[in-house]
Coordinates of C-alpha atoms in Angstrom, one line a residue:
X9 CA 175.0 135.3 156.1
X10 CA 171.8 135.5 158.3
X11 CA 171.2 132.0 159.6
X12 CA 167.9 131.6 158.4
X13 CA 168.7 131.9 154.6
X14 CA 170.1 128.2 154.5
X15 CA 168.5 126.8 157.2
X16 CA 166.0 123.7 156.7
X17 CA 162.6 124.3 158.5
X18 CA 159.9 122.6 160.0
X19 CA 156.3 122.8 160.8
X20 CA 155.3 121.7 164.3
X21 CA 151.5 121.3 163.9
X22 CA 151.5 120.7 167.7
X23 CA 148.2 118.8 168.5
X24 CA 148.8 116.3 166.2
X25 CA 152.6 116.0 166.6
X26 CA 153.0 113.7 169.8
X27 CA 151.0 113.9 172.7
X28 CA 154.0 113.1 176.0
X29 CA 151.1 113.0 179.0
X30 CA 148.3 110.4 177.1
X31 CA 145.7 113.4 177.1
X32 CA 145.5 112.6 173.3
X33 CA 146.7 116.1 172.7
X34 CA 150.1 116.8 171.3
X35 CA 151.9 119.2 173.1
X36 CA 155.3 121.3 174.0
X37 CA 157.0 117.8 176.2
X38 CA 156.1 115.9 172.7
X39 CA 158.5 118.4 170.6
X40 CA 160.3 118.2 173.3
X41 CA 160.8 114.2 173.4
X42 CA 161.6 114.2 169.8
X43 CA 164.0 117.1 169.7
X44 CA 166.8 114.4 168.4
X45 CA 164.6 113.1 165.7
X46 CA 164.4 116.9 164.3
X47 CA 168.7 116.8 164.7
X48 CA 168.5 113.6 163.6
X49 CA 166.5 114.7 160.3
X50 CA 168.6 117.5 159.3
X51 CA 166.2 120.1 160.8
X52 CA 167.5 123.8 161.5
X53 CA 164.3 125.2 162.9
X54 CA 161.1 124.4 164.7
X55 CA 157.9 126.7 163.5
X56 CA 155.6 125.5 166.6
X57 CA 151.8 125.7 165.9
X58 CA 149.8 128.0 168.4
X59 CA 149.8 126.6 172.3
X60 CA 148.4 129.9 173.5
X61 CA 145.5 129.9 176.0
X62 CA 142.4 129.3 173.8
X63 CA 138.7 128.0 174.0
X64 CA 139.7 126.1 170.5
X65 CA 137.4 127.2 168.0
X66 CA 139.8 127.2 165.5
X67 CA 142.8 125.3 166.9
X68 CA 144.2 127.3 168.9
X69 CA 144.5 130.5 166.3
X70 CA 141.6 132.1 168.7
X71 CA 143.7 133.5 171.3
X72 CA 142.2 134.5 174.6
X73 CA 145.5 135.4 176.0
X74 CA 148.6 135.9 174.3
X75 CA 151.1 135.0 176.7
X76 CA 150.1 132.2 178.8
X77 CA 150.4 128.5 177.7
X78 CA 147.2 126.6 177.3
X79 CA 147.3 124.1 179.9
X80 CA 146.5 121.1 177.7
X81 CA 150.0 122.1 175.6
X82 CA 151.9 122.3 178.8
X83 CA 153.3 125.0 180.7
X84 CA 156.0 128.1 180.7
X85 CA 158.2 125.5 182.5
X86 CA 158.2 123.5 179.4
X87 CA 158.2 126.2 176.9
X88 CA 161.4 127.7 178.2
X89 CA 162.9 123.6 178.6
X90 CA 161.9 123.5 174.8
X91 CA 163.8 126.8 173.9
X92 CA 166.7 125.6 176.3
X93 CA 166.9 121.8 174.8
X94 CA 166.3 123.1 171.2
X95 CA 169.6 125.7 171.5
X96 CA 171.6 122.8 172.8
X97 CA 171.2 120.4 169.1
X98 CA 171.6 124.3 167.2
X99 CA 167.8 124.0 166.5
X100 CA 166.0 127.4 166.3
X101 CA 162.3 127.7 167.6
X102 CA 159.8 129.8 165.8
X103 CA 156.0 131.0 167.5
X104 CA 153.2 131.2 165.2
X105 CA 151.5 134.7 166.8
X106 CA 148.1 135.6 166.0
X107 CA 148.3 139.8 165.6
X108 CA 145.2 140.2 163.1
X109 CA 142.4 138.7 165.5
X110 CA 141.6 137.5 168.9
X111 CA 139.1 135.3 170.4
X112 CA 135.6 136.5 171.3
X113 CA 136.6 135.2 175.0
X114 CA 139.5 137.6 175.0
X115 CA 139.5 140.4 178.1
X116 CA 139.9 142.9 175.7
X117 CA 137.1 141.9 173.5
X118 CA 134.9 141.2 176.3
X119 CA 135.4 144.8 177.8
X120 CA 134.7 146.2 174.4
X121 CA 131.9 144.6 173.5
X122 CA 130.4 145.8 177.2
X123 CA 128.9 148.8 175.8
X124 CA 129.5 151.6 173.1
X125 CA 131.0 153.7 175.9
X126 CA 134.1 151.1 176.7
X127 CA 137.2 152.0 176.9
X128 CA 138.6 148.9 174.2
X129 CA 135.0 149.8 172.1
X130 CA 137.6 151.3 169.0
X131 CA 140.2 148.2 169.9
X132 CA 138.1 146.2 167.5
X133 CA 136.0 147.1 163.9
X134 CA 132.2 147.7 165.3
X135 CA 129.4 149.5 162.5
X136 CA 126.1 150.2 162.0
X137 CA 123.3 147.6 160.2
X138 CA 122.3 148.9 157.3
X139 CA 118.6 150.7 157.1
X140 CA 117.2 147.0 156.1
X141 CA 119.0 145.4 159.2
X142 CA 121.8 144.1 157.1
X143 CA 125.4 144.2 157.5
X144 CA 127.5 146.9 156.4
X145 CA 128.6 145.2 153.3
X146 CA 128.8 142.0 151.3
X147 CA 132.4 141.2 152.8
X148 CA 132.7 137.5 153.5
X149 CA 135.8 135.5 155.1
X150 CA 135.2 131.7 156.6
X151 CA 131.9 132.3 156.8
X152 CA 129.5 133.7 154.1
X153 CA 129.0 137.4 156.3
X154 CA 132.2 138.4 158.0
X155 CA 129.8 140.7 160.2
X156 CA 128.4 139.1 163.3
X157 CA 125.3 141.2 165.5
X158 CA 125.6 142.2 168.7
X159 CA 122.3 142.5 170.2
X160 CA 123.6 143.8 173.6
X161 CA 124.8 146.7 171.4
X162 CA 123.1 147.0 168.5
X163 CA 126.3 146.8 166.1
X164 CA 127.6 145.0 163.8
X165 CA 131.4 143.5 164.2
X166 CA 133.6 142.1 161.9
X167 CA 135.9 139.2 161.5
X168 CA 137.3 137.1 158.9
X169 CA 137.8 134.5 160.5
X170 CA 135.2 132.8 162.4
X171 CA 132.4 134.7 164.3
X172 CA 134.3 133.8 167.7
X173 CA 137.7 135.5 166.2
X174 CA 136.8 139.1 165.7
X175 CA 139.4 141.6 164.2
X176 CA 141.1 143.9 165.8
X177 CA 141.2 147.4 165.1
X178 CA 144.7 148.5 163.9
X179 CA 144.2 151.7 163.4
X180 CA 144.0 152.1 167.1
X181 CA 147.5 153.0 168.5
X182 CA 146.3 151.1 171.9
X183 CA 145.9 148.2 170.0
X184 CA 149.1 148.4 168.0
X185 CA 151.3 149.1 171.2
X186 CA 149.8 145.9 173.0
X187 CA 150.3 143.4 170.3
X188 CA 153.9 144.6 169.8
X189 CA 154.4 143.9 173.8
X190 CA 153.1 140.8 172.6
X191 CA 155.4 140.3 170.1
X192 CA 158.4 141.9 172.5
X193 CA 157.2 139.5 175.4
X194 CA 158.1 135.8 172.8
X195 CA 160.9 137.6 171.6
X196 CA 162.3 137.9 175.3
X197 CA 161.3 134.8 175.7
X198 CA 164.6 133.3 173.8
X199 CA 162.8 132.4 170.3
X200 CA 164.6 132.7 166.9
X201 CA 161.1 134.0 165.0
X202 CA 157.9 134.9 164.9
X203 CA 155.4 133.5 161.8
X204 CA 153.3 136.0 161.8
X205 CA 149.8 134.8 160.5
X206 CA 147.6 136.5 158.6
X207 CA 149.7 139.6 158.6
X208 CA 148.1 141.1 155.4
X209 CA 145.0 141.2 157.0
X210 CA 146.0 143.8 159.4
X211 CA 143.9 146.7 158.0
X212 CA 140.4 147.0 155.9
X213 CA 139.7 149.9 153.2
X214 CA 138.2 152.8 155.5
X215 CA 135.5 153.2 153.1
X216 CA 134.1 150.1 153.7
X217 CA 132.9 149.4 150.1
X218 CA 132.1 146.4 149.2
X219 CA 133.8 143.5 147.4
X220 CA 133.3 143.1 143.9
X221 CA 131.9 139.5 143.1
X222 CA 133.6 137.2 140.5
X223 CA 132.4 133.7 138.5
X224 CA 135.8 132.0 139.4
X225 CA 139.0 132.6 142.4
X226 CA 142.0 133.7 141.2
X227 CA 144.5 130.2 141.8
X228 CA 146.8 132.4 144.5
X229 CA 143.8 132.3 147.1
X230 CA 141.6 129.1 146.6
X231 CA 143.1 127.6 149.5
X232 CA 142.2 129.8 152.0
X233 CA 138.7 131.7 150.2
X234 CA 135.3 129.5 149.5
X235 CA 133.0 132.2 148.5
X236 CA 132.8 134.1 144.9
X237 CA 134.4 137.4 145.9
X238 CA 137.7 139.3 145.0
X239 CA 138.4 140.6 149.3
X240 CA 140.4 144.0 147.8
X241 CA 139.0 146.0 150.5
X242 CA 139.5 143.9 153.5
X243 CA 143.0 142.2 153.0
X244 CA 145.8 143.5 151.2
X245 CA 145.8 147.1 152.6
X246 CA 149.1 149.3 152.0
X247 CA 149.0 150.6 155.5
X248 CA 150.1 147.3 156.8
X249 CA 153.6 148.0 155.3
X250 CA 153.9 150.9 157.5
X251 CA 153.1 148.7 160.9
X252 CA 155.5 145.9 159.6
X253 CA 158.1 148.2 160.0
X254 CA 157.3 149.3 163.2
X255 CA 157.3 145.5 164.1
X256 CA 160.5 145.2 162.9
X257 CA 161.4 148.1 164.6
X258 CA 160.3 147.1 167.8
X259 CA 161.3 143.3 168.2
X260 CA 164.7 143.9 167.2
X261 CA 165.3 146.7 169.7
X262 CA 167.7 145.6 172.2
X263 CA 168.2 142.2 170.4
X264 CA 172.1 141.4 169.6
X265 CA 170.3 139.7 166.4
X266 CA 167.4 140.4 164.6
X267 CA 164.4 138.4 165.3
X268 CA 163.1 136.4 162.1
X269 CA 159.7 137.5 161.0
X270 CA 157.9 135.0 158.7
X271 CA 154.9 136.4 157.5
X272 CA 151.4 134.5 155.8
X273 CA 151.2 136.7 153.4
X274 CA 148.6 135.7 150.3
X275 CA 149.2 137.7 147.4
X276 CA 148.3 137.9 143.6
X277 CA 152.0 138.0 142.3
X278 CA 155.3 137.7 143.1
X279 CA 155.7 141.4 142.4
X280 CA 153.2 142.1 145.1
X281 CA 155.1 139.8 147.4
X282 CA 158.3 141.7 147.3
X283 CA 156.5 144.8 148.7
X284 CA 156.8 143.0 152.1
X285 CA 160.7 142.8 152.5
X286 CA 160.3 146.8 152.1
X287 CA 162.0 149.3 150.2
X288 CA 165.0 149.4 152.4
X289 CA 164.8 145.8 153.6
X290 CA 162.9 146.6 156.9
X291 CA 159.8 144.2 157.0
X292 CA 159.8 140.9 156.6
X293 CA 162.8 138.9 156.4
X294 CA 160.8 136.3 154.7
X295 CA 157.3 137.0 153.7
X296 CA 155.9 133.0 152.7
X297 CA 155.5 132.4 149.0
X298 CA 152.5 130.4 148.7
X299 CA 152.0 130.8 145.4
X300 CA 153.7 127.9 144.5
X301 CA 151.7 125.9 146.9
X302 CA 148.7 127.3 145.0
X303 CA 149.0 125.9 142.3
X304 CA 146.1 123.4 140.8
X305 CA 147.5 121.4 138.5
X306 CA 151.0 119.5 138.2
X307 CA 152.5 121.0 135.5
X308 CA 156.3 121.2 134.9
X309 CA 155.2 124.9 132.4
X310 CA 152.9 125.9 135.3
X311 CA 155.8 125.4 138.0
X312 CA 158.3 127.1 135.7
X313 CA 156.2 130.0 135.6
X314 CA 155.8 130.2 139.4
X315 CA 159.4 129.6 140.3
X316 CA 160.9 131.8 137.2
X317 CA 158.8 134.8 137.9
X318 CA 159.5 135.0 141.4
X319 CA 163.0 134.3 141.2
X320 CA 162.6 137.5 138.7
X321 CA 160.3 139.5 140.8
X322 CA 162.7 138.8 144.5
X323 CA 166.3 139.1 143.3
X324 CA 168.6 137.4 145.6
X325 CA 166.2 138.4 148.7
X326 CA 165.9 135.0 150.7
X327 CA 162.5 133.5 150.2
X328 CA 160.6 130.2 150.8
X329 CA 159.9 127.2 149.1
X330 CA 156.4 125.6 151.0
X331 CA 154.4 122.6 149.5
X332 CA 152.2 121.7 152.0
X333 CA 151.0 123.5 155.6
X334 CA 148.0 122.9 158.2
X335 CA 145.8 125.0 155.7
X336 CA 145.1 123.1 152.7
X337 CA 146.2 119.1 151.1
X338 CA 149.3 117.4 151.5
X339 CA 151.2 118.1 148.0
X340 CA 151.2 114.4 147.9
X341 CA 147.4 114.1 147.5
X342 CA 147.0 117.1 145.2
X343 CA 149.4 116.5 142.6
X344 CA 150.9 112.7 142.6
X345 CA 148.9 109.8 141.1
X346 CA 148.4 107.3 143.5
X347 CA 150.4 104.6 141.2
X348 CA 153.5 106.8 142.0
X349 CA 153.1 107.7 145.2
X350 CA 156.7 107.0 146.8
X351 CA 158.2 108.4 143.4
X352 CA 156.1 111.5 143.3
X353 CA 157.0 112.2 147.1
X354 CA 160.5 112.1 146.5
X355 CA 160.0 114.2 143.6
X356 CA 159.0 117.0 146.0
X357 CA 161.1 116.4 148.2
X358 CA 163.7 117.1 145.6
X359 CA 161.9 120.2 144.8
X360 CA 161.3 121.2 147.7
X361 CA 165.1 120.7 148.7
X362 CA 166.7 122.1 145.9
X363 CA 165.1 125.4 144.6
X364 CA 166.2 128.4 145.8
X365 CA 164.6 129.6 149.0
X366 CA 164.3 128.4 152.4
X367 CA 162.7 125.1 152.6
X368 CA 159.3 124.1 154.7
X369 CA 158.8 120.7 155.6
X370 CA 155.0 120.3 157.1
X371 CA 155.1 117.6 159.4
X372 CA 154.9 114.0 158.2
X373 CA 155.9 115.2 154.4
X374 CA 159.2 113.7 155.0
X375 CA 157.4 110.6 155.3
X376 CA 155.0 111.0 152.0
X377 CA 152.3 111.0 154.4
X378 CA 148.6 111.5 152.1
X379 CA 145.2 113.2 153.2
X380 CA 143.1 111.0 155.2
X381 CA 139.7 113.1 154.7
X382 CA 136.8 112.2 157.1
X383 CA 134.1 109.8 156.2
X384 CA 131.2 110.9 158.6
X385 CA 130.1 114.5 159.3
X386 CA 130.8 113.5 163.1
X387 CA 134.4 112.4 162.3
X388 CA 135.5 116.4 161.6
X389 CA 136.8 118.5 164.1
X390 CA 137.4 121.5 161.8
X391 CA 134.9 124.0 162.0
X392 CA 135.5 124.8 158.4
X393 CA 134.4 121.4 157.8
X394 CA 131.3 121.0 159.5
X395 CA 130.6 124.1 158.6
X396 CA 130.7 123.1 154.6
X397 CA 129.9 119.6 154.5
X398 CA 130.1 117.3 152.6
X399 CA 131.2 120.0 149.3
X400 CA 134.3 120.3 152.0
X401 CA 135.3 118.1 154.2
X402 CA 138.0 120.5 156.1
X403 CA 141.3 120.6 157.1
X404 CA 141.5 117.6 159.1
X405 CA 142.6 115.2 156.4
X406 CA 146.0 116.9 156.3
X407 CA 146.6 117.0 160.5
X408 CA 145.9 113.2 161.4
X409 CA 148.0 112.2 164.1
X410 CA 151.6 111.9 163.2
X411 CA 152.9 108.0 163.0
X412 CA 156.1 107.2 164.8
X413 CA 155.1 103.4 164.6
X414 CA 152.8 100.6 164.1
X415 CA 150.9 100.0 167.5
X416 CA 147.3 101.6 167.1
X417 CA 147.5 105.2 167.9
X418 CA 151.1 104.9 165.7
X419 CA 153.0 105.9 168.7
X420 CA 151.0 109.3 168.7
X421 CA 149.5 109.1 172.5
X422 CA 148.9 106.4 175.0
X423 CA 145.7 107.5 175.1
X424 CA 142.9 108.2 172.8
X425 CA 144.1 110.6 169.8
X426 CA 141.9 114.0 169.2
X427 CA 141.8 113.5 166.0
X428 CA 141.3 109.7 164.6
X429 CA 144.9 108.0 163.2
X430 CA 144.9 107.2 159.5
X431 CA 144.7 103.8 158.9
X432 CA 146.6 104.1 155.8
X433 CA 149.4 105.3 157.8
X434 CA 151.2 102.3 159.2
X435 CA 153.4 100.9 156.7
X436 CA 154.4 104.9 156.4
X437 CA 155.1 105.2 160.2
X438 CA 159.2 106.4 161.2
X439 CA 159.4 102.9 162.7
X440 CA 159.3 101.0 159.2
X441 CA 160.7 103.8 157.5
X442 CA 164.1 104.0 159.6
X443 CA 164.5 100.4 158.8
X444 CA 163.9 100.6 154.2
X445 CA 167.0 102.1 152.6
X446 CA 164.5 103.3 149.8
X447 CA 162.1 104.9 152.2
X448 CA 160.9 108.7 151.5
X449 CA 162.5 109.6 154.8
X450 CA 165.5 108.0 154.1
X451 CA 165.2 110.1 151.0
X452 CA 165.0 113.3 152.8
X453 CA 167.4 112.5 155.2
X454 CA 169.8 111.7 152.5
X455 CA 168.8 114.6 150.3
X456 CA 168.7 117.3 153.1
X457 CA 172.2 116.5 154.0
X458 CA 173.0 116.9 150.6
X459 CA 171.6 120.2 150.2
X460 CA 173.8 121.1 153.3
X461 CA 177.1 120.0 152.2
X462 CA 176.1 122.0 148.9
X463 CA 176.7 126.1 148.6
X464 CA 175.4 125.9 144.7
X465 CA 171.9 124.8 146.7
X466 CA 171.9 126.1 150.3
X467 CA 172.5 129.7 148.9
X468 CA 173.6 129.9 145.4
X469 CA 172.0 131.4 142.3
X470 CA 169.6 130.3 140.0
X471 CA 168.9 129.9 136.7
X472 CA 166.4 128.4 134.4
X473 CA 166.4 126.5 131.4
X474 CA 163.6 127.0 128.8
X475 CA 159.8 126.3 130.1
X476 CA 159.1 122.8 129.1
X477 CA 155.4 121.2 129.3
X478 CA 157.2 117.9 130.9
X479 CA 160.2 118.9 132.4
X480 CA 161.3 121.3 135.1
X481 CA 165.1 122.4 135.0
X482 CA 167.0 124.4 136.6
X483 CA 171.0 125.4 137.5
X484 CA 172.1 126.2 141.1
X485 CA 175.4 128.0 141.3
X486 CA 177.7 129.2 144.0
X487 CA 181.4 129.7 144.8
X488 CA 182.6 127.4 142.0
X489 CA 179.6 124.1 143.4
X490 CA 177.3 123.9 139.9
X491 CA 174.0 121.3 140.7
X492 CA 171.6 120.9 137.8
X493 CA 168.6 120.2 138.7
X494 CA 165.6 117.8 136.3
X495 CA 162.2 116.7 137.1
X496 CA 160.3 115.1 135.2
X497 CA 156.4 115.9 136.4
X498 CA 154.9 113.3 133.7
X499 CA 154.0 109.6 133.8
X500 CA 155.8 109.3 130.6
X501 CA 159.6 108.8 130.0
X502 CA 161.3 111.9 128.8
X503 CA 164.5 112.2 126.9
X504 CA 165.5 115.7 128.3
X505 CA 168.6 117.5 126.3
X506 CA 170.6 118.3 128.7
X507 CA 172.2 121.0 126.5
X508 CA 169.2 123.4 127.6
X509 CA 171.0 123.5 131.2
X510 CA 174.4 123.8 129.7
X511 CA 173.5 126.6 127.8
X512 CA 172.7 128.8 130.9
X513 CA 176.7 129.3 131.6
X514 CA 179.1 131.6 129.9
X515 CA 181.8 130.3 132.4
X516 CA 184.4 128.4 131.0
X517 CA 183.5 124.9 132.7
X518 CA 184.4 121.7 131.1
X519 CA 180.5 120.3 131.6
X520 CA 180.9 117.1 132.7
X521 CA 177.8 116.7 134.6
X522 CA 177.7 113.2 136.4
X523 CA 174.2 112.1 138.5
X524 CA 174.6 112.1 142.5
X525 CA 171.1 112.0 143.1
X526 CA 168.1 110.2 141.7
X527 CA 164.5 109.3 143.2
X528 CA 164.0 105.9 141.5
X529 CA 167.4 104.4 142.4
X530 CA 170.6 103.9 142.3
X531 CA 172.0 106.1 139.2
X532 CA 175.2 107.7 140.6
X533 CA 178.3 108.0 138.5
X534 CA 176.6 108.1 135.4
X535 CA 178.3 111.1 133.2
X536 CA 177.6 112.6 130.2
X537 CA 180.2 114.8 128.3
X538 CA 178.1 117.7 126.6
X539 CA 178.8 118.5 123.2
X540 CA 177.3 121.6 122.0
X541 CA 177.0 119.7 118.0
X542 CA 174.2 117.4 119.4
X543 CA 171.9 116.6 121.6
X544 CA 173.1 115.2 125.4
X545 CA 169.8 113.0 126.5
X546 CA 169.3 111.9 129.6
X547 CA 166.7 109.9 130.1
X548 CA 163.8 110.3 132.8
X549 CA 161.6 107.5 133.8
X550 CA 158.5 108.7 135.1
X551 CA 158.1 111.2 138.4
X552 CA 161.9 111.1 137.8
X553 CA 164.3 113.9 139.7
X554 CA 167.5 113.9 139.1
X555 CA 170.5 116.1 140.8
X556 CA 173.4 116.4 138.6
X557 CA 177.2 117.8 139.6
X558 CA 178.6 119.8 136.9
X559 CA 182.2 119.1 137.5

């Protein structure tokens, strides 16, 4: 079985993880120092935010050159020491590469943008104003015109992103031969992956029409999309399956194992996400599935649907499970009330533990870390933020510092942090955590270890019992392990009939089901004997989860 379809992942977002020279930065010698806390934890793999050379416009996704280190994140030195020190506790390390966009500082966006006679002019998306002056169309990204003018020029270019991240042009064979070299070069390099950001925005509808307007998003992309606009002709394209494969292709070529590709990938349906494994298996290994991220609203029918319909839609193609990221709120602030916090973090954590797919811790969720949202407009160091203020505040809430303790930068840096340290973080810091039996990281520490000693979870099936407005169930199967899995997602107490999960079976099992795990305390050994005559309640305290072994 490829290693990646039970393994436990985790995302680095490096300049907030630990800073190891007091710069206030975090940086490759943090990941580094806490390599044994990740072995420690459970962890399997390391997804390592960009550390790329980069003016930091956008935190480090504006890439001026793809394969040098910024000198503020380290060097190659320690890159290469990370890969080495990583392979020694069996932890994997996965690059977050940038193939959609550059920086405006990049060589090859300077030389194009030079004249309309350079030789990299076609390497990126250049058009004609309109008669009135105006862009080329209505398209908008970050920012309400995705065009940007050029006066040198006298074109328009686009981007998505921000003005200083213009797109490139991947139409152009030049441009698809260098970022595979890219690509090739990381790949050499010793990593187990590449998460490949933004990857369906690879290629824009030729015709250039533009985007019809709308009164309200569609849930799968209010996370990453402000403005009133469906973007079908500028993300999405079908082309783009055609270049994953020759990625796939490419990195694998003289590989004695395929490189993982993990691919951001935001799509309408889970139907329209299983276009990127491709019809014979040869793109992605594991497009993300952030569709159960996107979700608004904490509702067991509503997460049901999500889970159901994509288990539907995939088969048994490995996916991923992903609450949180650097992109949008901690799961913990958008869905728990605050009266349940440590409940309602160990809920996810069950969730996110137990469903079938490869799970994504973002850093700090093992610790039911919260947003910390600025409070002042010169507080926020995310351009989205400043850009929107106050109706958004950014990203930054979600990327404080992480806390390892209680001293006043938590343990972050000796120095002063780039980003200010939550004061609500201290009595969540590892420190204290370590130390409380009924800690959340305790909790996932226990759980993940759980998962692992588990074939019904790591990799079995799944099935669901009937949608329920309170209660999510669901039965994980494999090589004779049977878990049963109930969350209650309410603030009510639930008596769940467990005969709902006992139904899903035609096996010939003697359904004794006896609790091994719970979230609210110490429940193991009860057992229930189902009896298909009458009801078999268990009963679920609020923001309970419960993991059952049906011996």
């Amino acid at each position: 079985m490829a290693w990646y379809k039970d393994a436990v992942f985790y995302e680095v977002y490096l300049p907030s993880f630990q800073d190891s020279n007091g710069d206030g930065i975090g940086d490759l010698g943090g990941v580094r120092q806490r390599l044994n806390y990740f072995q420690e934890l459970g962890i399997d793999a390391l997804w390592i935010t960009p550390f790329y050379e980069s003016p930091g416009i956008d935190n480090g996704y504006d890439i001026s050159n793809h394969t040098a280190i910024d000198s503020k994140y380290g060097t190659m030195a320690d890159f290469e020491a990370l890969v080495e020190e990583a392979s020694q506790r069996n932890i994997k390390i996965v690059v977050d590469i940038i193939l959609n966009h550059t920086s405006d500082e990049h060589p090859f966006f300077m030389e194009s943008r030079q004249s309309k006679d350079s030789p990299k002019r076609d390497w990126y998306i250049w058009k004609d104003a309109k008669a009135d002056g105006s862009p080329p169309n209505n398209w908008e990204g970050f920012e309400k015109s995705s065009w940007t003018w050029d006066e040198k020029t006298q074109q328009y270019y686009y981007h998505f992103h921000y003005p200083q991240q213009p797109d490139l042009n991947w139409r152009n064979p030049d441009v698809v031969k260098a970022m595979f070299d890219i690509c090739t070069f990381w790949v050499n390099k010793g990593v187990a992956g590449l998460r490949l950001d933004a990857i369906n925005f690879l290629l824009e509808n030729e015709t250039f029409e533009d985007n019809p307007e709308v009164d309200e998003l569609p849930e799968y992309i209010q996370n990453i999309y402000q403005f009133k606009q469906l973007p079908i002709n500028n993300i999405d394209h079908p082309g783009n399956h055609g270049l994953l494969q020759q990625l796939r292709t490419e990195v694998s070529r003289n590989q004695p194992v395929d490189p993982l590709l993990i691919g951001e990938v935001w799509v309408k349906d889970a139907d329209a996400l299983s276009k990127f494994y491709g019809d014979d298996d040869n793109e992605l290994q594991l497009p993300f599935n952030f569709l159960l991220s996107s979700i608004q609203k904490f509702e067991a029918g509503r997460f049901y649907d999500c889970l159901h319909n994509s288990y539907q839609a995939l088969g048994d193609r490995p996916t991923t499970v992903v609450l949180s990221n650097h992109d949008f709120p901690r799961s913990t602030t958008r869905y728990i009330p605050e009266a349940y916090n440590l409940a309602g973090a160990k809920l996810l954590a069950t969730l996110l533990l137990t469903a079938y797919g490869a799970p994504f811790l973002y850093y700090g969720e093992e610790l039911g870390l919260q947003d910390m949202p600025p409070e002042t407009l010169e507080e926020v160091r995310d351009p989205r933020g400043r850009l929107r203020w106050p109706h958004y505040k950014g990203r930054d809430g979600c990327r404080r510092p992480m806390p390892w303790d209680s001293s006043p930068t938590g343990g972050f840096s000796h120095g002063t942090p780039w980003l200010g340290t939550a004061s609500g973080y201290a009595s969540l810091a590892i420190e204290a955590q370590r130390q409380d039996s009924n800690s959340v990281w305790n909790f996932y520490k226990s759980l993940i270890a759980y998962r692992k000693a588990s074939p019904a979870l790591t990799h079995g099936t799944c099935k669901f019992a009937p949608r329920s407005p309170k209660v999510l169930a669901y039965e994980r199967q494999a090589e004779g392990d049977r878990r049963w899995v109930v969350l209650n997602f309410t603030e009510e107490t639930v008596n769940y009939d467990l005969n709902q999960l006992a139904v899903l079976s035609s096996e010939n099992v003697s359904k004794q089901p006896i609790i091994e795990i719970s979230n609210l305390g110490d429940r193991r050994q009860e057992q229930y004997q189902i009896n298909k005559n009458k009801p078999t309640l268990l009963v679920l305290n609020p923001f309970e989860s419960i993991v059952m072994n049906v011996r």
